[in-house]
N, CA, C and O atoms as a DFTB+ gen file, in Angstrom:
788 C
 N C O
     1  1     -11.622       1.767      75.412
     2  2     -12.044       0.720      74.407
     3  2     -13.225       0.035      74.717
     4  3     -13.134      -0.392      75.868
     5  1     -14.316      -0.264      74.186
     6  2     -15.175      -1.227      74.865
     7  2     -15.318      -2.481      74.225
     8  3     -15.898      -2.559      73.143
     9  1     -14.703      -3.755      74.963
    10  2     -14.583      -5.032      74.362
    11  2     -15.944      -5.585      74.821
    12  3     -16.193      -5.485      76.022
    13  1     -16.858      -6.158      74.011
    14  2     -17.756      -7.094      74.302
    15  2     -17.609      -8.775      73.819
    16  3     -17.165      -8.912      72.679
    17  1     -17.838      -9.669      74.342
    18  2     -17.758     -10.946      73.802
    19  2     -18.293     -11.161      72.420
    20  3     -17.710     -11.610      71.434
    21  1     -19.556     -10.734      72.561
    22  2     -20.309     -10.881      71.236
    23  2     -19.823     -10.166      70.080
    24  3     -20.224     -10.449      68.951
    25  1     -18.790      -9.049      70.352
    26  2     -18.315      -8.485      69.041
    27  2     -17.390      -9.207      68.479
    28  3     -17.059      -8.848      67.349
    29  1     -16.679     -10.457      69.090
    30  2     -15.692     -11.167      68.701
    31  2     -16.038     -11.935      67.282
    32  3     -15.310     -12.342      66.377
    33  1     -17.544     -11.957      67.494
    34  2     -18.165     -13.043      66.410
    35  2     -19.160     -12.383      65.354
    36  3     -19.873     -13.048      64.602
    37  1     -19.119     -10.954      65.393
    38  2     -19.419     -10.312      64.325
    39  2     -18.734     -10.631      63.101
    40  3     -17.508     -10.725      63.143
    41  1     -19.503     -10.857      61.735
    42  2     -18.954     -11.095      60.454
    43  2     -17.915     -10.293      60.243
    44  3     -16.913     -10.949      59.958
    45  1     -17.756      -9.245      60.263
    46  2     -16.447      -8.380      59.873
    47  2     -15.346      -9.094      60.492
    48  3     -14.413      -9.538      59.823
    49  1     -15.424      -9.213      61.707
    50  2     -14.319      -9.935      62.610
    51  2     -14.023     -11.164      62.310
    52  3     -12.829     -11.438      62.431
    53  1     -14.823     -12.128      61.902
    54  2     -14.861     -13.502      61.613
    55  2     -13.937     -13.327      60.174
    56  3     -13.022     -14.145      60.088
    57  1     -14.036     -12.590      59.308
    58  2     -13.294     -12.353      58.361
    59  2     -12.005     -11.918      58.608
    60  3     -11.092     -12.398      57.936
    61  1     -11.749     -10.995      59.558
    62  2     -10.581     -10.721      59.877
    63  2      -9.670     -11.787      60.161
    64  3      -8.528     -11.910      59.718
    65  1     -10.437     -12.735      61.136
    66  2      -9.562     -14.040      61.632
    67  2      -9.303     -14.974      60.423
    68  3      -8.257     -15.623      60.449
    69  1     -10.242     -15.131      59.236
    70  2      -9.956     -15.613      58.149
    71  2      -8.661     -15.249      57.449
    72  3      -7.866     -16.058      56.971
    73  1      -8.538     -13.764      57.450
    74  2      -7.398     -13.069      56.828
    75  2      -6.180     -13.602      57.587
    76  3      -5.262     -14.161      56.987
    77  1      -6.182     -13.429      58.877
    78  2      -5.111     -13.944      59.784
    79  2      -4.607     -15.341      59.762
    80  3      -3.512     -15.610      60.255
    81  1      -5.390     -16.270      59.189
    82  2      -5.254     -17.596      59.077
    83  2      -4.595     -17.777      57.589
    84  3      -3.722     -18.621      57.386
    85  1      -5.023     -17.031      56.713
    86  2      -4.457     -16.989      55.431
    87  2      -3.083     -16.508      55.278
    88  3      -2.505     -16.564      54.193
    89  1      -2.627     -16.108      56.179
    90  2      -0.966     -15.488      56.323
    91  2      -0.058     -16.936      56.410
    92  3       0.994     -17.027      55.777
    93  1      -0.494     -17.896      57.133
    94  2       0.432     -18.934      57.120
    95  2       0.124     -19.677      55.752
    96  3       1.015     -20.103      55.018
    97  1      -1.102     -19.777      55.516
    98  2      -1.418     -20.625      54.370
    99  2      -0.534     -20.057      53.067
   100  3      -0.015     -20.804      52.237
   101  1      -0.463     -18.657      53.042
   102  2       0.297     -18.083      51.943
   103  2       1.903     -18.356      52.037
   104  3       2.629     -18.477      51.051
   105  1       2.282     -18.424      53.242
   106  2       3.609     -18.534      53.216
   107  2       4.023     -19.929      52.874
   108  3       5.079     -20.071      52.258
   109  1       3.364     -20.895      53.177
   110  2       3.380     -22.386      52.972
   111  2       3.606     -22.599      51.593
   112  3       4.528     -23.220      51.065
   113  1       2.508     -21.921      50.994
   114  2       2.178     -22.047      49.413
   115  2       3.322     -21.558      48.573
   116  3       3.806     -22.141      47.603
   117  1       3.723     -20.284      49.137
   118  2       5.075     -19.623      48.305
   119  2       6.155     -20.462      48.544
   120  3       6.687     -20.886      47.518
   121  1       6.647     -20.835      49.625
   122  2       7.888     -21.564      49.788
   123  2       7.879     -22.889      49.589
   124  3       8.890     -23.554      49.816
   125  1       6.552     -23.529      49.068
   126  2       6.512     -25.090      48.481
   127  2       6.258     -24.851      47.054
   128  3       5.987     -25.824      46.351
   129  1       6.307     -23.776      46.585
   130  2       6.043     -23.630      45.050
   131  2       7.125     -24.194      44.267
   132  3       8.320     -23.980      44.468
   133  1       6.659     -24.885      43.418
   134  2       7.583     -25.549      42.309
   135  2       7.205     -25.061      40.706
   136  3       7.993     -24.988      39.763
   137  1       5.991     -24.805      40.713
   138  2       5.607     -24.608      39.250
   139  2       5.021     -22.863      39.317
   140  3       4.898     -22.122      40.293
   141  1       4.776     -22.650      38.028
   142  2       3.905     -21.300      37.817
   143  2       2.616     -21.248      38.479
   144  3       2.158     -20.247      39.030
   145  1       1.995     -22.511      38.384
   146  2       0.675     -22.674      38.851
   147  2       0.807     -22.310      40.320
   148  3       0.107     -21.384      40.730
   149  1       1.675     -22.971      41.206
   150  2       1.806     -22.658      42.317
   151  2       2.014     -21.557      42.886
   152  3       1.577     -21.297      44.006
   153  1       2.874     -20.585      42.019
   154  2       2.963     -19.231      42.427
   155  2       1.932     -18.224      42.211
   156  3       1.856     -17.174      42.849
   157  1       0.957     -18.675      41.063
   158  2      -0.358     -18.095      40.950
   159  2      -1.286     -18.637      42.176
   160  3      -2.111     -17.812      42.570
   161  1      -1.278     -19.735      42.752
   162  2      -2.453     -19.630      43.801
   163  2      -1.783     -18.964      44.889
   164  3      -2.580     -18.387      45.628
   165  1      -0.116     -18.818      45.354
   166  2      -0.031     -18.066      46.089
   167  2      -0.609     -16.640      45.972
   168  3      -1.390     -16.227      46.830
   169  1      -0.264     -15.943      45.006
   170  2      -0.971     -14.744      44.642
   171  2      -2.353     -14.651      45.056
   172  3      -2.800     -13.768      45.788
   173  1      -3.139     -15.800      44.448
   174  2      -4.590     -15.869      44.696
   175  2      -4.881     -15.722      46.162
   176  3      -5.830     -15.080      46.611
   177  1      -4.063     -16.316      46.809
   178  2      -4.447     -16.448      48.562
   179  2      -4.344     -14.986      48.821
   180  3      -5.282     -14.526      49.472
   181  1      -3.400     -14.143      48.452
   182  2      -3.328     -12.708      48.875
   183  2      -4.455     -11.754      48.412
   184  3      -4.890     -10.796      49.050
   185  1      -4.937     -12.272      46.935
   186  2      -6.106     -11.537      46.557
   187  2      -7.423     -11.857      47.333
   188  3      -8.194     -10.912      47.498
   189  1      -7.811     -13.231      47.889
   190  2      -8.738     -13.279      48.555
   191  2      -8.588     -12.633      49.821
   192  3      -9.510     -11.984      50.314
   193  1      -7.202     -12.810      50.512
   194  2      -7.348     -11.651      51.714
   195  2      -7.735     -10.293      51.377
   196  3      -8.542      -9.683      52.079
   197  1      -7.172      -9.754      50.275
   198  2      -7.433      -8.226      49.906
   199  2      -9.268      -8.370      49.910
   200  3      -9.956      -7.792      50.751
   201  1      -9.713      -9.049      49.054
   202  2     -11.339      -9.251      49.090
   203  2     -11.912      -9.134      50.400
   204  3     -12.769      -8.320      50.744
   205  1     -11.240     -10.218      51.260
   206  2     -12.159     -10.139      52.736
   207  2     -11.869      -8.855      53.166
   208  3     -12.829      -8.246      53.639
   209  1     -10.754      -8.252      53.129
   210  2     -10.651      -6.826      53.548
   211  2     -11.458      -5.706      53.121
   212  3     -11.629      -4.736      53.858
   213  1     -11.982      -5.796      51.919
   214  2     -12.690      -4.884      51.363
   215  2     -14.317      -5.459      51.850
   216  3     -15.163      -4.691      52.308
   217  1     -14.488      -6.575      51.698
   218  2     -15.756      -7.150      52.228
   219  2     -16.174      -6.835      53.806
   220  3     -17.308      -6.558      54.196
   221  1     -15.061      -6.940      54.556
   222  2     -15.247      -6.900      56.212
   223  2     -15.602      -5.164      56.262
   224  3     -16.519      -4.730      56.960
   225  1     -14.899      -4.453      55.582
   226  2     -14.811      -3.068      55.845
   227  2     -16.501      -2.678      55.334
   228  3     -17.226      -2.041      56.098
   229  1     -16.894      -3.052      54.246
   230  2     -18.378      -2.982      53.730
   231  2     -19.681      -3.153      54.563
   232  3     -20.714      -2.495      54.684
   233  1     -19.177      -4.370      55.113
   234  2     -20.033      -4.889      55.850
   235  2     -20.236      -4.197      57.232
   236  3     -21.336      -3.808      57.625
   237  1     -19.125      -4.085      57.899
   238  2     -19.009      -3.219      59.059
   239  2     -19.662      -1.728      59.056
   240  3     -20.235      -1.255      60.038
   241  1     -19.506      -1.102      57.903
   242  2     -20.042       0.225      57.563
   243  2     -21.493      -0.083      57.252
   244  3     -22.262       0.110      58.194
   245  1     -22.018      -0.519      56.132
   246  2     -23.510      -0.832      55.895
   247  2     -24.254      -1.681      57.050
   248  3     -25.480      -1.726      56.954
   249  1     -23.780      -2.216      57.904
   250  2     -24.740      -3.032      58.725
   251  2     -24.604      -2.607      60.270
   252  3     -25.020      -3.227      61.248
   253  1     -23.966      -1.483      60.233
   254  2     -23.591      -0.967      61.641
   255  2     -22.766      -2.016      62.350
   256  3     -23.087      -2.151      63.531
   257  1     -21.838      -2.751      61.952
   258  2     -21.144      -3.652      62.914
   259  2     -19.732      -3.309      63.275
   260  3     -18.917      -4.165      63.620
   261  1     -19.449      -1.948      63.180
   262  2     -17.968      -1.340      63.479
   263  2     -18.056      -1.682      65.027
   264  3     -18.995      -1.281      65.713
   265  1     -16.981      -2.474      65.546
   266  2     -16.627      -2.649      66.956
   267  2     -15.043      -2.115      67.258
   268  3     -14.225      -1.795      66.395
   269  1     -14.861      -2.110      68.605
   270  2     -13.462      -1.732      68.797
   271  2     -12.463      -2.787      68.637
   272  3     -11.266      -2.563      68.453
   273  1     -13.059      -4.078      68.722
   274  2     -12.242      -5.388      68.331
   275  2     -12.006      -5.245      66.832
   276  3     -10.894      -5.379      66.323
   277  1     -12.950      -5.008      66.260
   278  2     -12.529      -4.852      64.603
   279  2     -11.551      -3.778      64.200
   280  3     -10.753      -3.931      63.274
   281  1     -11.653      -2.558      65.015
   282  2     -10.701      -1.377      64.827
   283  2      -9.224      -2.012      65.018
   284  3      -8.323      -1.619      64.276
   285  1      -8.996      -2.886      65.900
   286  2      -7.692      -3.559      66.261
   287  2      -7.399      -4.620      65.089
   288  3      -6.365      -4.613      64.421
   289  1      -8.322      -5.418      64.955
   290  2      -8.133      -6.652      64.143
   291  2      -7.732      -6.194      62.724
   292  3      -6.786      -6.586      62.041
   293  1      -8.630      -5.315      62.455
   294  2      -8.376      -5.181      60.912
   295  2      -6.995      -4.391      60.240
   296  3      -6.666      -4.682      59.090
   297  1      -6.371      -3.583      60.868
   298  2      -5.002      -3.164      60.532
   299  2      -3.978      -4.131      60.793
   300  3      -2.912      -4.138      60.178
   301  1      -4.377      -5.213      61.986
   302  2      -3.224      -6.211      62.443
   303  2      -3.383      -6.910      61.336
   304  3      -2.298      -6.993      60.761
   305  1      -4.674      -7.738      60.468
   306  2      -4.429      -8.403      59.611
   307  2      -3.896      -8.040      58.396
   308  3      -3.377      -8.922      57.712
   309  1      -3.931      -6.750      57.947
   310  2      -3.362      -5.945      56.862
   311  2      -2.015      -6.146      56.925
   312  3      -1.352      -6.807      56.126
   313  1      -1.512      -5.400      58.161
   314  2       0.024      -5.403      58.368
   315  2       0.487      -6.892      58.143
   316  3       1.335      -7.184      57.301
   317  1      -0.125      -7.799      58.949
   318  2       0.367      -9.143      58.864
   319  2       0.787      -9.874      57.626
   320  3       1.795     -10.546      57.409
   321  1      -0.309      -9.555      56.816
   322  2      -0.154     -10.107      55.306
   323  2       1.142      -9.100      54.634
   324  3       2.014      -9.679      53.986
   325  1       1.196      -8.102      54.755
   326  2       2.162      -7.187      54.183
   327  2       3.572      -7.729      54.475
   328  3       4.473      -7.835      53.643
   329  1       3.634      -8.058      55.789
   330  2       4.880      -8.402      56.360
   331  2       5.199      -9.603      55.734
   332  3       6.261      -9.766      55.133
   333  1       4.251     -10.533      55.856
   334  2       4.543     -12.060      55.232
   335  2       4.878     -12.027      53.770
   336  3       5.819     -12.706      53.359
   337  1       4.163     -11.276      52.955
   338  2       4.645     -11.033      51.651
   339  2       6.041     -10.526      51.515
   340  3       6.850     -11.260      50.948
   341  1       6.423      -9.371      51.960
   342  2       7.674      -8.827      52.214
   343  2       8.796      -9.521      52.435
   344  3       9.788      -9.560      51.707
   345  1       8.591     -10.159      53.622
   346  2       9.628     -11.378      54.200
   347  2       9.774     -12.544      53.041
   348  3      10.890     -12.893      52.656
   349  1       8.611     -13.094      52.537
   350  2       8.779     -14.057      51.436
   351  2       9.632     -13.661      50.508
   352  3      10.550     -14.414      50.182
   353  1       9.450     -12.192      49.820
   354  2       9.864     -11.781      48.641
   355  2      11.522     -11.357      49.032
   356  3      12.391     -11.327      48.160
   357  1      11.753     -11.089      50.265
   358  2      13.212     -10.695      50.461
   359  2      13.816     -11.852      50.597
   360  3      15.040     -11.729      50.562
   361  1      13.385     -13.098      50.762
   362  2      14.356     -14.128      50.886
   363  2      14.550     -14.490      49.446
   364  3      15.522     -15.160      49.099
   365  1      13.697     -14.085      48.647
   366  2      13.728     -14.722      47.277
   367  2      14.460     -13.736      46.210
   368  3      15.105     -14.070      45.215
   369  1      14.212     -12.575      46.641
   370  2      15.001     -11.141      45.730
   371  2      15.939     -10.569      46.718
   372  3      15.618     -10.096      47.808
   373  1      17.094     -10.659      46.243
   374  2      18.145     -10.288      47.032
   375  2      18.265      -8.755      47.487
   376  3      18.711      -8.343      48.558
   377  1      17.736      -7.981      46.363
   378  2      17.992      -6.452      46.842
   379  2      16.687      -5.774      47.301
   380  3      16.589      -4.555      47.438
   381  1      15.476      -6.845      47.579
   382  2      14.173      -6.564      48.365
   383  2      14.591      -5.953      49.726
   384  3      13.878      -5.047      50.156
   385  1      15.557      -6.305      50.382
   386  2      15.856      -5.545      51.531
   387  2      15.910      -4.104      51.737
   388  3      15.626      -3.615      52.830
   389  1      16.250      -3.427      50.765
   390  2      16.105      -2.032      50.684
   391  2      14.677      -1.555      50.900
   392  3      14.349      -0.810      51.824
   393  1      13.885      -2.020      50.014
   394  2      12.554      -1.769      50.362
   395  2      12.141      -2.183      51.611
   396  3      11.529      -1.281      52.184
   397  1      12.240      -3.227      52.274
   398  2      12.081      -3.356      53.846
   399  2      12.325      -2.500      54.617
   400  3      11.452      -2.013      55.336
   401  1      13.797      -2.057      54.641
   402  2      14.339      -0.766      55.374
   403  2      13.590       0.261      55.170
   404  3      13.030       0.750      56.151
   405  1      13.390       0.836      53.881
   406  2      12.543       1.935      53.992
   407  2      11.289       1.952      54.543
   408  3      10.894       2.777      55.366
   409  1      10.541       0.856      53.995
   410  2       9.234       0.670      54.717
   411  2       9.076       0.857      56.219
   412  3       8.216       1.472      56.849
   413  1      10.106       0.183      56.612
   414  2      10.403       0.107      58.410
   415  2      10.472       1.216      58.994
   416  3       9.717       1.548      59.908
   417  1      11.695       2.143      58.369
   418  2      11.721       3.756      58.643
   419  2      10.600       4.526      58.509
   420  3      10.369       5.430      59.312
   421  1       9.777       4.245      57.468
   422  2       8.644       4.976      57.216
   423  2       7.433       4.992      58.393
   424  3       6.870       5.917      58.977
   425  1       7.305       3.532      58.460
   426  2       6.170       3.206      59.218
   427  2       6.644       3.504      60.964
   428  3       5.737       3.893      61.701
   429  1       7.833       3.342      61.476
   430  2       7.952       3.520      62.643
   431  2       8.153       5.220      62.964
   432  3       7.965       5.745      64.062
   433  1       8.542       5.853      61.828
   434  2       8.460       7.456      61.932
   435  2       7.128       7.799      62.049
   436  3       6.862       8.271      63.155
   437  1       6.351       7.731      61.405
   438  2       4.862       7.786      61.428
   439  2       3.982       7.460      62.595
   440  3       3.015       8.169      62.876
   441  1       4.330       6.328      63.318
   442  2       3.980       5.624      64.533
   443  2       4.275       6.702      65.533
   444  3       3.400       7.355      66.103
   445  1       5.628       6.851      65.717
   446  2       6.338       7.742      66.703
   447  2       5.332       9.197      66.840
   448  3       4.640       9.594      67.777
   449  1       5.614       9.825      65.350
   450  2       4.908      11.207      65.219
   451  2       3.469      11.304      65.795
   452  3       3.017      12.190      66.521
   453  1       2.770      10.056      65.250
   454  2       1.230      10.118      65.622
   455  2       1.023       9.971      67.159
   456  3       0.116      10.595      67.711
   457  1       1.834       9.172      67.834
   458  2       1.866       9.049      69.471
   459  2       2.290      10.486      70.050
   460  3       1.522      11.115      70.778
   461  1       3.511      10.953      69.699
   462  2       3.812      12.101      70.396
   463  2       2.822      13.190      69.898
   464  3       2.521      13.978      70.795
   465  1       2.373      13.379      68.971
   466  2       1.418      14.517      68.733
   467  2      -0.162      14.307      69.619
   468  3      -0.790      15.165      70.240
   469  1      -0.440      13.096      69.438
   470  2      -1.616      12.786      70.437
   471  2      -1.209      12.871      71.993
   472  3      -1.926      13.447      72.811
   473  1       0.006      12.246      72.327
   474  2      -0.026      12.449      73.643
   475  2       0.458      13.791      74.267
   476  3       0.265      14.065      75.452
   477  1       1.149      14.673      73.320
   478  2       1.400      15.881      73.778
   479  2       0.362      17.056      73.495
   480  3       0.141      17.954      74.308
   481  1      -0.196      16.958      72.358
   482  2      -1.266      17.946      71.806
   483  2      -2.653      17.469      71.574
   484  3      -3.448      18.104      70.881
   485  1      -2.950      16.303      72.181
   486  2      -4.447      15.838      71.986
   487  2      -4.822      15.803      70.407
   488  3      -6.007      16.056      70.189
   489  1      -4.143      15.576      69.443
   490  2      -4.522      15.512      68.073
   491  2      -4.180      14.220      67.411
   492  3      -3.173      13.607      67.765
   493  1      -4.948      13.784      66.488
   494  2      -4.896      12.632      65.930
   495  2      -5.685      12.695      64.635
   496  3      -6.572      13.517      64.402
   497  1      -5.224      11.643      63.736
   498  2      -5.922      11.416      62.197
   499  2      -7.005      10.429      62.393
   500  3      -7.027       9.465      63.159
   501  1      -7.851      10.824      61.602
   502  2      -9.161       9.892      61.534
   503  2      -8.941       8.941      60.193
   504  3      -9.254       9.320      59.064
   505  1      -8.441       7.840      60.444
   506  2      -8.331       6.987      59.518
   507  2      -7.283       7.230      58.200
   508  3      -6.552       8.214      58.092
   509  1      -7.370       6.153      57.254
   510  2      -6.110       6.480      56.374
   511  2      -6.748       7.565      55.279
   512  3      -7.925       7.723      54.953
   513  1      -5.662       8.188      54.873
   514  2      -5.920       9.270      53.679
   515  2      -5.851       8.655      52.156
   516  3      -5.364       7.549      51.921
   517  1      -6.352       9.441      51.246
   518  2      -6.272       8.659      50.039
   519  2      -4.904       8.450      49.503
   520  3      -4.752       7.577      48.649
   521  1      -3.946       9.116      49.885
   522  2      -2.564       8.866      49.526
   523  2      -1.892       7.318      50.164
   524  3      -1.110       6.483      49.709
   525  1      -2.675       7.468      51.470
   526  2      -2.267       6.267      52.250
   527  2      -2.752       5.093      51.521
   528  3      -2.095       4.053      51.538
   529  1      -3.887       5.190      50.863
   530  2      -4.625       4.064      50.452
   531  2      -4.010       3.859      48.907
   532  3      -4.144       2.750      48.391
   533  1      -3.431       4.776      48.274
   534  2      -2.918       4.657      47.173
   535  2      -1.467       3.725      47.058
   536  3      -1.080       2.869      46.261
   537  1      -0.914       4.324      48.219
   538  2       0.375       3.652      48.694
   539  2       0.067       2.072      48.684
   540  3       0.659       1.192      48.059
   541  1      -0.942       1.974      49.487
   542  2      -0.944       0.416      49.945
   543  2      -1.476      -0.412      48.853
   544  3      -1.275      -1.627      48.851
   545  1      -2.337       0.347      47.652
   546  2      -2.511      -0.436      46.638
   547  2      -1.367      -0.631      45.802
   548  3      -1.199      -1.739      45.294
   549  1      -0.487       0.383      45.572
   550  2       0.545       0.066      44.767
   551  2       1.607      -1.102      45.403
   552  3       2.187      -1.963      44.741
   553  1       1.691      -0.906      46.769
   554  2       2.464      -1.869      47.539
   555  2       1.834      -3.359      47.129
   556  3       2.652      -4.215      46.791
   557  1       0.658      -3.649      47.139
   558  2      -0.131      -4.935      47.151
   559  2       0.175      -5.403      45.439
   560  3       0.580      -6.483      45.011
   561  1      -0.158      -4.256      44.756
   562  2       0.079      -4.563      43.226
   563  2       1.537      -5.164      42.930
   564  3       1.589      -6.251      42.354
   565  1       2.830      -4.454      43.326
   566  2       3.945      -4.722      43.278
   567  2       4.208      -6.131      43.857
   568  3       4.697      -6.998      43.133
   569  1       3.899      -6.370      45.125
   570  2       4.121      -7.466      45.675
   571  2       3.455      -8.560      45.025
   572  3       4.160      -9.546      44.805
   573  1       2.166      -8.606      44.644
   574  2       1.485      -9.511      43.678
   575  2       2.172      -9.922      42.654
   576  3       2.421     -11.120      42.517
   577  1       2.611      -8.941      41.726
   578  2       3.491      -9.120      40.679
   579  2       4.640     -10.076      40.813
   580  3       4.759     -11.041      40.058
   581  1       5.520      -9.791      41.820
   582  2       6.465     -10.193      42.263
   583  2       6.049     -11.542      42.610
   584  3       6.779     -12.319      41.994
   585  1       5.312     -12.085      43.229
   586  2       4.802     -13.242      43.687
   587  2       4.410     -14.167      42.747
   588  3       4.994     -15.248      42.678
   589  1       3.444     -13.869      41.970
   590  2       2.972     -14.563      40.824
   591  2       4.020     -14.852      39.815
   592  3       4.024     -15.947      39.251
   593  1       4.918     -13.935      39.546
   594  2       5.965     -14.031      38.478
   595  2       7.507     -13.631      39.143
   596  3       8.136     -12.573      39.173
   597  1       7.769     -14.894      39.614
   598  2       9.210     -14.771      40.356
   599  2      10.111     -14.789      39.364
   600  3      11.156     -14.201      39.642
   601  1      10.041     -15.333      38.160
   602  2      11.131     -15.221      37.192
   603  2      11.225     -14.154      36.185
   604  3      11.685     -14.270      35.049
   605  1      10.649     -12.913      36.833
   606  2      10.792     -11.712      36.260
   607  2      12.120     -11.250      36.083
   608  3      12.916     -11.492      36.990
   609  1      12.554     -10.555      34.960
   610  2      13.757     -10.054      34.686
   611  2      14.278      -9.023      35.837
   612  3      13.453      -8.205      36.242
   613  1      15.547      -9.006      36.372
   614  2      15.832      -8.378      37.439
   615  2      15.624      -6.825      37.412
   616  3      15.275      -6.190      38.407
   617  1      15.869      -6.276      36.192
   618  2      15.733      -4.773      35.723
   619  2      14.016      -4.675      35.957
   620  3      13.610      -3.667      36.534
   621  1      13.280      -5.434      35.633
   622  2      11.846      -5.346      35.981
   623  2      11.410      -5.296      37.355
   624  3      10.508      -4.589      37.805
   625  1      12.245      -6.238      38.068
   626  2      11.978      -6.225      39.404
   627  2      12.464      -4.890      40.069
   628  3      11.716      -4.350      40.885
   629  1      13.502      -4.410      39.809
   630  2      14.003      -3.247      40.346
   631  2      13.110      -2.127      39.969
   632  3      12.794      -1.216      40.735
   633  1      12.744      -2.245      38.800
   634  2      11.603      -1.140      38.466
   635  2      10.396      -1.046      39.199
   636  3       9.918       0.026      39.570
   637  1       9.883      -2.192      39.418
   638  2       8.684      -2.462      40.266
   639  2       9.013      -1.694      41.900
   640  3       8.184      -1.027      42.519
   641  1      10.418      -1.995      42.357
   642  2      10.470      -1.760      43.652
   643  2      10.583      -0.128      43.588
   644  3      10.028       0.473      44.508
   645  1      11.117       0.489      42.785
   646  2      11.332       1.945      42.678
   647  2       9.883       2.587      42.684
   648  3       9.641       3.553      43.408
   649  1       8.876       1.991      41.815
   650  2       7.691       2.405      41.868
   651  2       6.862       2.351      43.215
   652  3       6.039       3.205      43.546
   653  1       7.214       1.165      43.982
   654  2       6.831       1.024      45.039
   655  2       7.233       2.195      46.010
   656  3       6.421       2.853      46.660
   657  1       8.694       2.376      46.019
   658  2       9.313       3.205      46.925
   659  2       8.780       4.758      46.533
   660  3       8.712       5.615      47.414
   661  1       8.446       5.015      45.281
   662  2       8.021       6.311      45.101
   663  2       6.607       6.684      45.679
   664  3       6.302       7.755      46.203
   665  1       5.800       5.581      45.477
   666  2       4.273       5.564      46.316
   667  2       4.461       5.909      47.949
   668  3       3.838       6.761      48.583
   669  1       5.516       4.989      48.451
   670  2       5.727       5.238      49.919
   671  2       6.152       6.628      50.007
   672  3       5.546       7.319      50.825
   673  1       7.198       7.241      49.234
   674  2       7.488       8.724      49.522
   675  2       6.407       9.655      49.398
   676  3       6.264      10.534      50.248
   677  1       5.628       9.547      48.415
   678  2       4.190      10.224      48.406
   679  2       3.524      10.315      49.468
   680  3       3.095      11.434      49.748
   681  1       3.291       9.414      50.194
   682  2       2.271       8.937      51.354
   683  2       3.202       9.625      52.407
   684  3       2.641      10.491      53.078
   685  1       4.553       9.390      52.677
   686  2       5.369       9.794      53.698
   687  2       5.351      11.342      53.712
   688  3       5.152      11.997      54.735
   689  1       5.563      11.839      52.557
   690  2       5.733      13.375      52.626
   691  2       4.138      13.899      52.961
   692  3       3.926      14.636      53.924
   693  1       3.186      13.497      52.176
   694  2       1.799      14.075      52.462
   695  2       1.445      13.858      53.964
   696  3       0.850      14.761      54.551
   697  1       1.765      12.753      54.597
   698  2       1.415      12.640      56.075
   699  2       2.275      13.495      56.968
   700  3       1.821      13.873      58.048
   701  1       3.630      13.860      56.535
   702  2       4.389      14.917      57.505
   703  2       3.788      16.110      57.266
   704  3       3.817      16.900      58.209
   705  1       3.102      16.558      55.990
   706  2       2.674      17.744      56.053
   707  2       1.428      18.127      57.011
   708  3       1.242      19.197      57.591
   709  1       0.554      16.860      57.021
   710  2      -0.567      16.960      58.200
   711  2      -0.072      17.200      59.571
   712  3      -0.610      18.004      60.332
   713  1       1.000      16.462      59.884
   714  2       1.608      16.661      61.055
   715  2       1.983      18.000      61.264
   716  3       1.715      18.588      62.312
   717  1       2.623      18.543      60.276
   718  2       3.225      20.097      60.399
   719  2       2.158      20.764      60.776
   720  3       2.157      21.435      61.809
   721  1       1.002      20.646      59.888
   722  2      -0.202      21.425      60.392
   723  2      -0.736      21.302      61.511
   724  3      -1.208      22.286      62.080
   725  1      -0.772      19.953      62.104
   726  2      -1.166      19.932      63.363
   727  2      -0.265      20.792      64.400
   728  3      -0.825      21.367      65.333
   729  1       0.919      20.860      64.252
   730  2       2.062      21.615      65.510
   731  2       1.635      23.114      65.183
   732  3       1.525      23.918      66.109
   733  1       1.402      23.479      63.895
   734  2       1.102      24.975      63.595
   735  2      -0.043      25.312      64.320
   736  3      -0.106      26.340      64.994
   737  1      -1.089      24.383      64.205
   738  2      -2.406      24.721      64.747
   739  2      -2.307      25.008      66.031
   740  3      -2.879      26.005      66.471
   741  1      -1.429      24.032      66.992
   742  2      -1.468      24.016      68.474
   743  2      -0.628      25.171      68.795
   744  3      -0.852      25.672      69.896
   745  1       0.432      25.790      67.969
   746  2       1.068      26.779      68.306
   747  2       0.277      28.214      68.220
   748  3       0.716      29.267      68.684
   749  1      -0.824      28.073      67.620
   750  2      -1.882      28.962      67.326
   751  2      -2.678      29.340      68.626
   752  3      -3.276      30.400      68.811
   753  1      -2.581      28.318      69.462
   754  2      -3.366      28.338      70.678
   755  2      -4.443      27.421      70.808
   756  3      -5.032      27.318      71.885
   757  1      -4.795      26.662      69.697
   758  2      -5.877      25.943      69.736
   759  2      -5.555      24.481      70.440
   760  3      -4.770      23.710      69.887
   761  1      -6.207      24.135      71.700
   762  2      -5.766      23.154      72.328
   763  2      -6.844      21.878      72.480
   764  3      -6.517      20.784      72.941
   765  1      -8.152      22.209      72.020
   766  2      -8.868      21.198      71.966
   767  2      -8.506      19.872      71.457
   768  3      -7.405      19.930      70.909
   769  1      -9.121      18.468      71.428
   770  2      -8.757      17.645      70.878
   771  2      -9.268      17.797      69.273
   772  3     -10.334      18.342      68.984
   773  1      -8.443      17.293      68.389
   774  2      -8.906      17.666      67.000
   775  2      -8.606      16.479      66.367
   776  3      -7.532      15.940      66.632
   777  1      -9.555      15.852      65.381
   778  2      -9.501      15.035      64.578
   779  2      -9.401      15.292      63.074
   780  3     -10.338      15.495      62.302
   781  1      -8.289      15.253      62.840
   782  2      -7.629      15.590      61.184
   783  2      -8.316      14.482      60.153
   784  3      -8.101      13.279      60.304
   785  1      -9.143      14.984      59.116
   786  2      -9.592      14.067      58.210
   787  2      -8.693      14.358      57.158
   788  3      -8.755      13.729      56.102
C-alpha cells in the first residue's frame, strides 16, 4: 500500500475522521438520553454518519480521490459505528446479545475464510456485494429504529432482531457460495490471482 501525507487530508478521508468522531458523540448522547427527543438526536447522529459515509464514497469515486488510507479508514469507521450501536443496544435490550454473538461469528468466519483463501490460493473479493450492502442497510435500519424508539414493545424488538438475523444469514450464505466457487476454480488448476466481483 502507498501512503502519502497529503492523502490524509483528502476530503473523503476528512469525512471518515468526522464519522469516527461521531461515534463517542453518539454513545454520550444515547446513554445520557432522558426524553424521546434525546433518543431522536442520537439516531440523528447515526444518520449523519451514514450520510457522510455515502458522501465520502461518491466524492472519492467522482473526483478520483480514492487512496490507500481511505480504503482502511472507510470500513474502520463503518465497523466502529456499528459496534457502538450494538454495544449501546445490548446494554439496553437484554436479548440483544444473541444478535451480537451471531454477528461476531459471521464476521470472524468470513474474515478467516477471506484470509486463508487469499494467502493459500491468491484469490480475493473486490468490495462488498449487493447482499452485503442489503445486510448492512437492514442492520442500520433495525438499529436506528431500536435507538430512536427504546420503548418499543418487546415482541416488536424481537421481531426486528429476527429480521436482522435473517439478513445476516442471507449475506453469510451468499458469501460462502462465492468462497466455495473460489475453491472449485482453484482445484481446476487456475492458479493466477483472481478478483471476484
